[in-house]
mmCIF file of C-alpha atoms and ligand atoms in Angstrom:
data_model
loop_
_atom_site.group_PDB
_atom_site.id
_atom_site.type_symbol
_atom_site.label_atom_id
_atom_site.label_comp_id
_atom_site.label_asym_id
_atom_site.label_seq_id
_atom_site.Cartn_x
_atom_site.Cartn_y
_atom_site.Cartn_z
ATOM 1 C CA MET A 9 0.000 0.000 0.000
ATOM 2 C CA LYS A 10 1.793 3.085 -1.208
ATOM 3 C CA ARG A 11 -0.678 5.088 -3.287
ATOM 4 C CA ILE A 12 -4.197 4.759 -1.959
ATOM 5 C CA LEU A 13 -7.649 5.810 -3.204
ATOM 6 C CA ILE A 14 -10.558 5.868 -0.751
ATOM 7 C CA VAL A 15 -13.912 5.905 -2.532
ATOM 8 C CA GLY A 16 -16.826 7.010 -0.362
ATOM 9 C CA ALA A 17 -14.348 8.915 1.803
ATOM 10 C CA GLY A 18 -16.969 11.249 3.233
ATOM 11 C CA GLY A 19 -18.824 8.485 5.098
ATOM 12 C CA GLN A 20 -18.539 7.162 8.642
ATOM 13 C CA ILE A 21 -15.537 4.907 8.005
ATOM 14 C CA GLY A 22 -13.981 6.839 5.126
ATOM 15 C CA SER A 23 -13.644 10.150 6.928
ATOM 16 C CA GLU A 24 -11.542 8.599 9.704
ATOM 17 C CA LEU A 25 -9.750 6.089 7.501
ATOM 18 C CA THR A 26 -8.498 8.925 5.270
ATOM 19 C CA THR A 27 -6.875 10.694 8.226
ATOM 20 C CA HIS A 28 -5.512 7.423 9.622
ATOM 21 C CA LEU A 29 -3.939 6.342 6.319
ATOM 22 C CA ARG A 30 -2.549 9.838 5.678
ATOM 23 C CA ASP A 31 -0.817 9.673 9.075
ATOM 24 C CA ILE A 32 0.765 6.346 8.118
ATOM 25 C CA TYR A 33 1.486 6.714 4.389
ATOM 26 C CA GLY A 34 1.769 10.491 3.964
ATOM 27 C CA ASN A 35 -0.894 13.033 3.006
ATOM 28 C CA LYS A 36 -0.105 13.166 -0.686
ATOM 29 C CA ASN A 37 -0.248 9.367 -1.028
ATOM 30 C CA VAL A 38 -3.870 9.039 0.098
ATOM 31 C CA VAL A 39 -6.473 10.360 -2.342
ATOM 32 C CA ALA A 40 -9.955 10.824 -0.890
ATOM 33 C CA ALA A 41 -12.926 10.646 -3.279
ATOM 34 C CA ASP A 42 -16.584 11.217 -2.617
ATOM 35 C CA VAL A 43 -19.679 12.089 -4.588
ATOM 36 C CA ARG A 44 -19.853 15.306 -2.527
ATOM 37 C CA GLU A 45 -17.247 17.950 -1.784
ATOM 38 C CA CYS A 46 -15.699 17.279 1.682
ATOM 39 C CA ARG A 47 -13.772 20.339 2.851
ATOM 40 C CA ASP A 48 -12.082 18.634 5.809
ATOM 41 C CA LEU A 49 -10.615 15.887 3.634
ATOM 42 C CA ALA A 50 -9.469 18.344 0.944
ATOM 43 C CA GLU A 51 -7.552 20.460 3.456
ATOM 44 C CA ASN A 52 -4.525 18.233 3.952
ATOM 45 C CA GLY A 53 -4.388 15.942 0.931
ATOM 46 C CA PRO A 54 -5.713 15.209 -2.541
ATOM 47 C CA PHE A 55 -9.494 15.131 -2.869
ATOM 48 C CA VAL A 56 -11.584 14.254 -5.919
ATOM 49 C CA VAL A 57 -15.324 14.709 -6.418
ATOM 50 C CA MET A 58 -16.229 11.404 -8.052
ATOM 51 C CA ASN A 59 -19.302 9.246 -8.502
ATOM 52 C CA ALA A 60 -18.151 5.633 -8.068
ATOM 53 C CA LEU A 61 -20.803 4.592 -10.583
ATOM 54 C CA ASP A 62 -18.976 6.575 -13.271
ATOM 55 C CA ALA A 63 -16.422 4.021 -14.483
ATOM 56 C CA ASN A 64 -14.547 6.491 -16.697
ATOM 57 C CA THR A 65 -13.825 9.012 -13.943
ATOM 58 C CA PHE A 66 -12.973 6.148 -11.571
ATOM 59 C CA GLY A 67 -10.396 4.719 -14.012
ATOM 60 C CA TYR A 68 -9.069 8.189 -14.864
ATOM 61 C CA THR A 69 -8.517 8.977 -11.160
ATOM 62 C CA VAL A 70 -6.716 5.677 -10.464
ATOM 63 C CA ASN A 71 -4.488 6.221 -13.478
ATOM 64 C CA LYS A 72 -3.798 9.905 -12.765
ATOM 65 C CA TYR A 73 -2.686 9.324 -9.160
ATOM 66 C CA ARG A 74 -0.905 6.009 -9.925
ATOM 67 C CA ILE A 75 -3.032 4.248 -7.304
ATOM 68 C CA ASP A 76 -2.050 0.737 -6.117
ATOM 69 C CA THR A 77 -4.713 0.181 -3.419
ATOM 70 C CA ILE A 78 -8.433 1.028 -3.497
ATOM 71 C CA PHE A 79 -10.751 1.137 -0.482
ATOM 72 C CA ASN A 80 -14.317 0.947 -1.791
ATOM 73 C CA LEU A 81 -16.470 2.253 1.055
ATOM 74 C CA VAL A 82 -19.535 3.197 -0.972
ATOM 75 C CA ALA A 83 -22.697 1.681 0.550
ATOM 76 C CA LEU A 84 -26.339 2.202 1.349
ATOM 77 C CA LEU A 85 -26.791 0.510 4.748
ATOM 78 C CA SER A 86 -29.423 -1.965 5.892
ATOM 79 C CA VAL A 87 -32.350 0.220 7.009
ATOM 80 C CA VAL A 88 -32.141 2.719 4.189
ATOM 81 C CA GLY A 89 -31.637 -0.177 1.764
ATOM 82 C CA GLU A 90 -35.023 -1.631 2.730
ATOM 83 C CA LYS A 91 -36.696 1.688 1.842
ATOM 84 C CA ASP A 92 -35.404 1.512 -1.742
ATOM 85 C CA PRO A 93 -33.929 -1.939 -2.465
ATOM 86 C CA GLN A 94 -33.384 -1.285 -6.179
ATOM 87 C CA LEU A 95 -31.389 1.861 -5.437
ATOM 88 C CA ALA A 96 -29.378 -0.040 -2.791
ATOM 89 C CA TRP A 97 -28.538 -2.742 -5.334
ATOM 90 C CA SER A 98 -27.555 -0.275 -8.031
ATOM 91 C CA ILE A 99 -25.306 1.831 -5.767
ATOM 92 C CA ASN A 100 -23.743 -1.018 -3.760
ATOM 93 C CA MET A 101 -23.148 -3.322 -6.711
ATOM 94 C CA GLY A 102 -22.354 -0.571 -9.214
ATOM 95 C CA ALA A 103 -19.575 0.804 -7.008
ATOM 96 C CA LEU A 104 -18.250 -2.705 -6.396
ATOM 97 C CA MET A 105 -18.225 -3.756 -10.072
ATOM 98 C CA ASN A 106 -16.414 -0.559 -11.058
ATOM 99 C CA SER A 107 -13.924 -1.072 -8.210
ATOM 100 C CA LEU A 108 -13.262 -4.655 -9.315
ATOM 101 C CA ASP A 109 -12.864 -3.740 -12.981
ATOM 102 C CA VAL A 110 -10.645 -0.732 -12.295
ATOM 103 C CA ALA A 111 -8.555 -2.782 -9.839
ATOM 104 C CA ARG A 112 -8.160 -5.440 -12.514
ATOM 105 C CA GLN A 113 -7.259 -2.920 -15.219
ATOM 106 C CA TYR A 114 -4.709 -0.991 -13.131
ATOM 107 C CA ASN A 115 -3.415 -3.899 -11.058
ATOM 108 C CA CYS A 116 -4.595 -2.553 -7.685
ATOM 109 C CA SER A 117 -5.381 -4.300 -4.418
ATOM 110 C CA LEU A 118 -8.987 -3.788 -3.379
ATOM 111 C CA PHE A 119 -10.648 -3.611 0.039
ATOM 112 C CA THR A 120 -14.469 -3.709 0.156
ATOM 113 C CA PRO A 121 -16.147 -4.203 3.513
ATOM 114 C CA SER A 122 -18.712 -6.914 3.968
ATOM 115 C CA SER A 123 -20.896 -6.991 7.082
ATOM 116 C CA ILE A 124 -22.655 -8.987 9.767
ATOM 117 C CA GLY A 125 -25.610 -8.212 7.480
ATOM 118 C CA ALA A 126 -24.344 -10.898 5.105
ATOM 119 C CA PHE A 127 -25.740 -13.486 7.547
ATOM 120 C CA GLY A 128 -29.407 -14.311 7.905
ATOM 121 C CA PRO A 129 -31.868 -16.171 10.120
ATOM 122 C CA SER A 130 -30.631 -19.577 8.956
ATOM 123 C CA SER A 131 -27.009 -18.847 10.018
ATOM 124 C CA PRO A 132 -25.931 -20.130 13.454
ATOM 125 C CA LYS A 133 -26.706 -17.291 15.890
ATOM 126 C CA VAL A 134 -24.024 -17.661 18.514
ATOM 127 C CA ASN A 135 -20.333 -17.778 17.689
ATOM 128 C CA THR A 136 -21.305 -17.645 14.005
ATOM 129 C CA PRO A 137 -18.545 -19.439 12.079
ATOM 130 C CA GLN A 138 -16.430 -17.967 9.300
ATOM 131 C CA ASP A 139 -17.776 -20.442 6.749
ATOM 132 C CA THR A 140 -21.463 -21.174 7.164
ATOM 133 C CA LEU A 141 -24.913 -20.817 5.633
ATOM 134 C CA MET A 142 -25.521 -17.223 4.457
ATOM 135 C CA GLN A 143 -29.088 -16.423 3.429
ATOM 136 C CA PRO A 144 -29.657 -12.761 4.346
ATOM 137 C CA THR A 145 -33.156 -11.285 4.239
ATOM 138 C CA THR A 146 -32.203 -7.646 3.509
ATOM 139 C CA MET A 147 -31.109 -6.119 0.209
ATOM 140 C CA TYR A 148 -28.011 -4.857 2.037
ATOM 141 C CA GLY A 149 -27.155 -8.447 2.976
ATOM 142 C CA VAL A 150 -27.890 -9.723 -0.532
ATOM 143 C CA CYS A 151 -25.432 -7.110 -1.865
ATOM 144 C CA LYS A 152 -22.816 -8.096 0.713
ATOM 145 C CA VAL A 153 -22.985 -11.834 -0.023
ATOM 146 C CA THR A 154 -22.909 -11.133 -3.759
ATOM 147 C CA GLY A 155 -19.981 -8.792 -3.195
ATOM 148 C CA GLU A 156 -18.050 -11.460 -1.309
ATOM 149 C CA LEU A 157 -18.641 -13.965 -4.105
ATOM 150 C CA LEU A 158 -17.718 -11.503 -6.844
ATOM 151 C CA SER A 159 -14.567 -10.443 -5.024
ATOM 152 C CA ASN A 160 -13.505 -14.083 -4.664
ATOM 153 C CA TYR A 161 -14.328 -14.605 -8.332
ATOM 154 C CA TYR A 162 -12.088 -11.714 -9.443
ATOM 155 C CA PHE A 163 -9.311 -13.075 -7.229
ATOM 156 C CA GLN A 164 -9.574 -16.599 -8.623
ATOM 157 C CA LYS A 165 -10.275 -15.717 -12.239
ATOM 158 C CA TYR A 166 -8.112 -12.616 -12.740
ATOM 159 C CA GLY A 167 -5.744 -12.629 -9.770
ATOM 160 C CA VAL A 168 -7.091 -9.314 -8.419
ATOM 161 C CA ASP A 169 -5.862 -8.905 -4.829
ATOM 162 C CA THR A 170 -9.287 -8.574 -3.184
ATOM 163 C CA ARG A 171 -9.548 -8.585 0.623
ATOM 164 C CA SER A 172 -12.397 -7.876 3.008
ATOM 165 C CA VAL A 173 -13.762 -8.073 6.532
ATOM 166 C CA ARG A 174 -17.335 -8.531 7.719
ATOM 167 C CA PHE A 175 -17.690 -5.393 9.812
ATOM 168 C CA PRO A 176 -20.073 -5.452 12.743
ATOM 169 C CA GLY A 177 -21.669 -2.179 13.891
ATOM 170 C CA ILE A 178 -18.964 0.487 14.071
ATOM 171 C CA ILE A 179 -19.056 3.030 16.874
ATOM 172 C CA SER A 180 -17.307 6.365 16.445
ATOM 173 C CA ASN A 181 -17.420 9.978 17.565
ATOM 174 C CA VAL A 182 -16.396 11.776 14.377
ATOM 175 C CA THR A 183 -18.812 11.215 11.472
ATOM 176 C CA PRO A 184 -22.205 9.731 12.399
ATOM 177 C CA PRO A 185 -23.371 6.578 10.595
ATOM 178 C CA GLY A 186 -26.575 6.786 8.580
ATOM 179 C CA GLY A 187 -29.280 4.304 7.739
ATOM 180 C CA GLY A 188 -27.952 1.269 9.619
ATOM 181 C CA THR A 189 -29.500 -1.094 12.170
ATOM 182 C CA THR A 190 -26.532 -0.763 14.522
ATOM 183 C CA ASP A 191 -26.661 3.083 14.502
ATOM 184 C CA TYR A 192 -28.471 3.037 17.864
ATOM 185 C CA ALA A 193 -25.192 2.119 19.564
ATOM 186 C CA VAL A 194 -23.730 5.456 18.395
ATOM 187 C CA ASP A 195 -26.894 7.528 18.914
ATOM 188 C CA ILE A 196 -27.196 6.384 22.530
ATOM 189 C CA TYR A 197 -23.941 8.136 23.506
ATOM 190 C CA TYR A 198 -24.908 11.434 21.850
ATOM 191 C CA SER A 199 -28.375 11.297 23.441
ATOM 192 C CA ALA A 200 -26.843 10.571 26.829
ATOM 193 C CA ILE A 201 -24.687 13.706 26.660
ATOM 194 C CA ARG A 202 -27.318 15.927 25.042
ATOM 195 C CA HIS A 203 -30.513 14.844 26.807
ATOM 196 C CA ASN A 204 -29.558 12.380 29.554
ATOM 197 C CA HIS A 205 -32.214 10.189 27.929
ATOM 198 C CA PHE A 206 -32.436 7.804 24.965
ATOM 199 C CA VAL A 207 -35.349 6.314 23.055
ATOM 200 C CA CYS A 208 -34.135 2.923 21.847
ATOM 201 C CA PRO A 209 -35.482 1.437 18.577
ATOM 202 C CA ILE A 210 -33.970 -2.039 19.164
ATOM 203 C CA PRO A 211 -35.532 -4.522 21.642
ATOM 204 C CA LYS A 212 -33.729 -4.782 24.959
ATOM 205 C CA ASP A 213 -32.514 -8.353 24.542
ATOM 206 C CA VAL A 214 -31.193 -8.274 20.945
ATOM 207 C CA LYS A 215 -27.419 -8.647 20.849
ATOM 208 C CA MET A 216 -25.260 -7.537 17.921
ATOM 209 C CA ASP A 217 -21.512 -7.476 17.368
ATOM 210 C CA MET A 218 -19.794 -4.088 17.551
ATOM 211 C CA LEU A 219 -16.374 -2.512 17.048
ATOM 212 C CA TYR A 220 -14.856 0.791 18.157
ATOM 213 C CA MET A 221 -13.515 2.835 15.248
ATOM 214 C CA PRO A 222 -9.793 2.606 16.181
ATOM 215 C CA ASP A 223 -10.040 -1.183 15.895
ATOM 216 C CA ALA A 224 -11.888 -0.895 12.557
ATOM 217 C CA LEU A 225 -9.112 1.326 11.165
ATOM 218 C CA ASN A 226 -6.441 -1.084 12.392
ATOM 219 C CA ALA A 227 -8.272 -3.973 10.743
ATOM 220 C CA CYS A 228 -8.161 -2.190 7.362
ATOM 221 C CA VAL A 229 -4.411 -1.565 7.583
ATOM 222 C CA ARG A 230 -3.471 -4.928 9.042
ATOM 223 C CA LEU A 231 -5.451 -6.957 6.522
ATOM 224 C CA MET A 232 -4.189 -4.972 3.531
ATOM 225 C CA GLU A 233 -0.591 -5.267 4.780
ATOM 226 C CA ALA A 234 -0.929 -9.004 5.541
ATOM 227 C CA ASP A 235 1.246 -11.553 3.797
ATOM 228 C CA PRO A 236 -1.009 -12.994 1.046
ATOM 229 C CA ALA A 237 0.602 -16.412 1.468
ATOM 230 C CA LYS A 238 -0.997 -16.636 4.940
ATOM 231 C CA LEU A 239 -4.516 -15.791 3.771
ATOM 232 C CA ILE A 240 -6.654 -18.888 3.410
ATOM 233 C CA HIS A 241 -9.794 -16.747 3.252
ATOM 234 C CA ARG A 242 -10.126 -13.414 1.491
ATOM 235 C CA ASN A 243 -13.744 -12.368 1.141
ATOM 236 C CA SER A 244 -14.582 -11.963 3.817
ATOM 237 C CA PHE A 245 -13.236 -12.331 7.402
ATOM 238 C CA ASN A 246 -15.489 -12.284 10.471
ATOM 239 C CA ILE A 247 -14.185 -9.681 12.927
ATOM 240 C CA THR A 248 -15.628 -8.458 16.206
ATOM 241 C CA ALA A 249 -14.564 -6.896 19.488
ATOM 242 C CA MET A 250 -17.733 -7.061 21.583
ATOM 243 C CA SER A 251 -21.326 -8.171 21.475
ATOM 244 C CA PHE A 252 -24.006 -6.469 23.553
ATOM 245 C CA SER A 253 -27.726 -5.737 23.814
ATOM 246 C CA PRO A 254 -29.294 -2.281 24.361
ATOM 247 C CA GLU A 255 -29.731 -3.151 28.021
ATOM 248 C CA GLU A 256 -26.028 -3.881 28.409
ATOM 249 C CA ILE A 257 -24.808 -0.651 26.777
ATOM 250 C CA TYR A 258 -27.381 1.264 28.851
ATOM 251 C CA ASP A 259 -26.009 -0.276 32.060
ATOM 252 C CA GLU A 260 -22.478 0.604 31.027
ATOM 253 C CA ILE A 261 -23.371 4.267 30.381
ATOM 254 C CA ARG A 262 -25.129 4.427 33.759
ATOM 255 C CA ARG A 263 -21.880 3.541 35.480
ATOM 256 C CA HIS A 264 -20.706 7.019 34.377
ATOM 257 C CA MET A 265 -24.094 8.800 34.353
ATOM 258 C CA PRO A 266 -26.301 7.239 37.051
ATOM 259 C CA ASP A 267 -29.287 9.466 36.157
ATOM 260 C CA PHE A 268 -29.303 8.486 32.489
ATOM 261 C CA THR A 269 -32.678 7.058 31.434
ATOM 262 C CA MET A 270 -33.806 4.975 28.452
ATOM 263 C CA LYS A 271 -37.173 3.874 27.133
ATOM 264 C CA TYR A 272 -37.995 1.520 24.268
ATOM 265 C CA GLU A 273 -39.966 2.442 21.168
ATOM 266 C CA VAL A 274 -39.103 -0.554 19.056
ATOM 267 C CA ASP A 275 -39.001 0.021 15.297
ATOM 268 C CA PRO A 276 -40.427 -3.181 13.750
ATOM 269 C CA GLY A 277 -38.302 -2.861 10.592
ATOM 270 C CA LYS A 278 -35.084 -2.489 12.590
ATOM 271 C CA GLU A 279 -36.139 -5.263 14.957
ATOM 272 C CA ALA A 280 -36.670 -7.680 12.051
ATOM 273 C CA ILE A 281 -33.232 -6.887 10.653
ATOM 274 C CA ALA A 282 -31.479 -7.066 14.024
ATOM 275 C CA ARG A 283 -33.103 -10.397 14.884
ATOM 276 C CA SER A 284 -32.005 -11.870 11.544
ATOM 277 C CA TRP A 285 -28.312 -11.154 12.298
ATOM 278 C CA PRO A 286 -25.888 -13.086 14.525
ATOM 279 C CA ASP A 287 -25.625 -12.456 18.271
ATOM 280 C CA SER A 288 -21.857 -12.957 18.176
ATOM 281 C CA LEU A 289 -19.274 -13.849 15.530
ATOM 282 C CA ASP A 290 -16.396 -16.303 15.684
ATOM 283 C CA ASP A 291 -13.423 -14.265 14.418
ATOM 284 C CA SER A 292 -10.731 -16.921 14.939
ATOM 285 C CA CYS A 293 -9.808 -17.124 11.215
ATOM 286 C CA ALA A 294 -8.965 -13.399 11.173
ATOM 287 C CA ARG A 295 -6.913 -13.837 14.342
ATOM 288 C CA ASP A 296 -5.024 -16.828 12.902
ATOM 289 C CA GLU A 297 -4.524 -15.677 9.307
ATOM 290 C CA TRP A 298 -3.558 -11.992 9.744
ATOM 291 C CA GLY A 299 -3.280 -11.292 13.445
ATOM 292 C CA TRP A 300 -6.595 -9.554 14.122
ATOM 293 C CA ALA A 301 -6.478 -8.445 17.777
ATOM 294 C CA PRO A 302 -9.016 -5.809 18.868
ATOM 295 C CA GLN A 303 -8.007 -3.467 21.693
ATOM 296 C CA TRP A 304 -11.336 -1.979 22.798
ATOM 297 C CA ASN A 305 -14.124 -3.504 24.896
ATOM 298 C CA LEU A 306 -17.505 -2.044 25.902
ATOM 299 C CA ALA A 307 -16.269 -0.529 29.167
ATOM 300 C CA ASP A 308 -13.223 1.264 27.710
ATOM 301 C CA MET A 309 -15.108 2.396 24.607
ATOM 302 C CA THR A 310 -17.956 3.816 26.704
ATOM 303 C CA ALA A 311 -15.579 5.833 28.874
ATOM 304 C CA ASP A 312 -13.834 7.194 25.778
ATOM 305 C CA MET A 313 -17.028 7.992 23.837
ATOM 306 C CA LEU A 314 -18.602 9.853 26.767
ATOM 307 C CA THR A 315 -15.421 11.848 27.447
ATOM 308 C CA ILE A 316 -14.972 12.899 23.836
ATOM 309 C CA ILE A 317 -18.616 13.751 23.160
ATOM 310 C CA ALA A 318 -18.882 15.710 26.440
ATOM 311 C CA ARG A 319 -15.760 17.661 25.462
ATOM 312 C CA LYS A 320 -17.236 18.446 22.050
ATOM 313 C CA ARG A 321 -20.352 19.711 23.738
ATOM 314 C CA ARG A 322 -18.363 21.946 26.087
ATOM 315 C CA ASP A 323 -16.455 23.312 23.093
ATOM 316 C CA GLY A 324 -19.723 24.104 21.299
ATOM 317 C CA LEU A 325 -19.097 21.513 18.595
ATOM 318 C CA LEU A 326 -22.353 19.576 19.128
ATOM 319 C CA ILE A 327 -25.525 20.979 17.630
HETATM 320 N N1 LIG B 19 -23.764 -1.109 10.371
HETATM 321 C C1 LIG B 19 -24.451 -1.831 9.330
HETATM 322 C C2 LIG B 19 -25.918 -1.645 9.417
HETATM 323 O O1 LIG B 19 -26.416 -1.548 10.517
HETATM 324 C C3 LIG B 19 -24.134 -3.298 9.430
HETATM 325 O O2 LIG B 19 -22.940 -3.564 8.819
HETATM 326 O O3 LIG B 19 -26.570 -1.638 8.424
#
């Protein structure tokens, strides 16, 4: 990884991954691209306004900046995908196909995240294995499974260096997520600081895997730097750092804010999606094949999230 293009750089993962990779590889070696202008990302490195569905501009950008590694982070997430499944398919798969074809043409490595959403109700729920039945019931999941298969196909057929992880819900305090089922686990921290109260859309007992952003960023770097000879799997590795229910994250926040309150107004659409996903993933293949080792658990992440969001509020940076 020497000359990197991040497509979808303005999103939840992309905005922090751009900064992280620029710190490691140098500002000028990490090109951020998004369909919208992103001032923050353009301030300290190259930035391109680019629609990932436009194959010509995509290829032109990769060629112009002599890119060797592409991070394709373009996605409509699970909840928003159910509102317009055809749009979700065309954006998620269109960006992936262009990424695969451009990577093939310009000999680039390619990272495209998959998700816990690739699993479905027929997958084992607890300690969900790396290789198992995957029959998702959302369009987001259908795109992710298809994406895993296509990425493996391009690796086997054309030798494109495709690699991927199945991200669980990602919790961060920089750019908010949008349109996902796991978003509640970010929203709860902001609501705690702003209102000392949270209205939870997910039932109290439903567990999902989660990851704090610093671990997600490390996963991207570590997997893309991994020795290919050690990779038995490619698309896509289970990774996780914690698994909790709304009740458990609520209890953890109350250790810092004893007066914090929460009530449930369950969203049936989100409930159906959340119940169709695993409770907890088995990430032993990622640990064995490329040294995945998350650093953050629920307690440490909660302390950090509350400190940072409270500081932002004091500094007038929260609306
Ligand atoms: N965070 C995603 C979602 O909730 C799952 O990968 O849709």
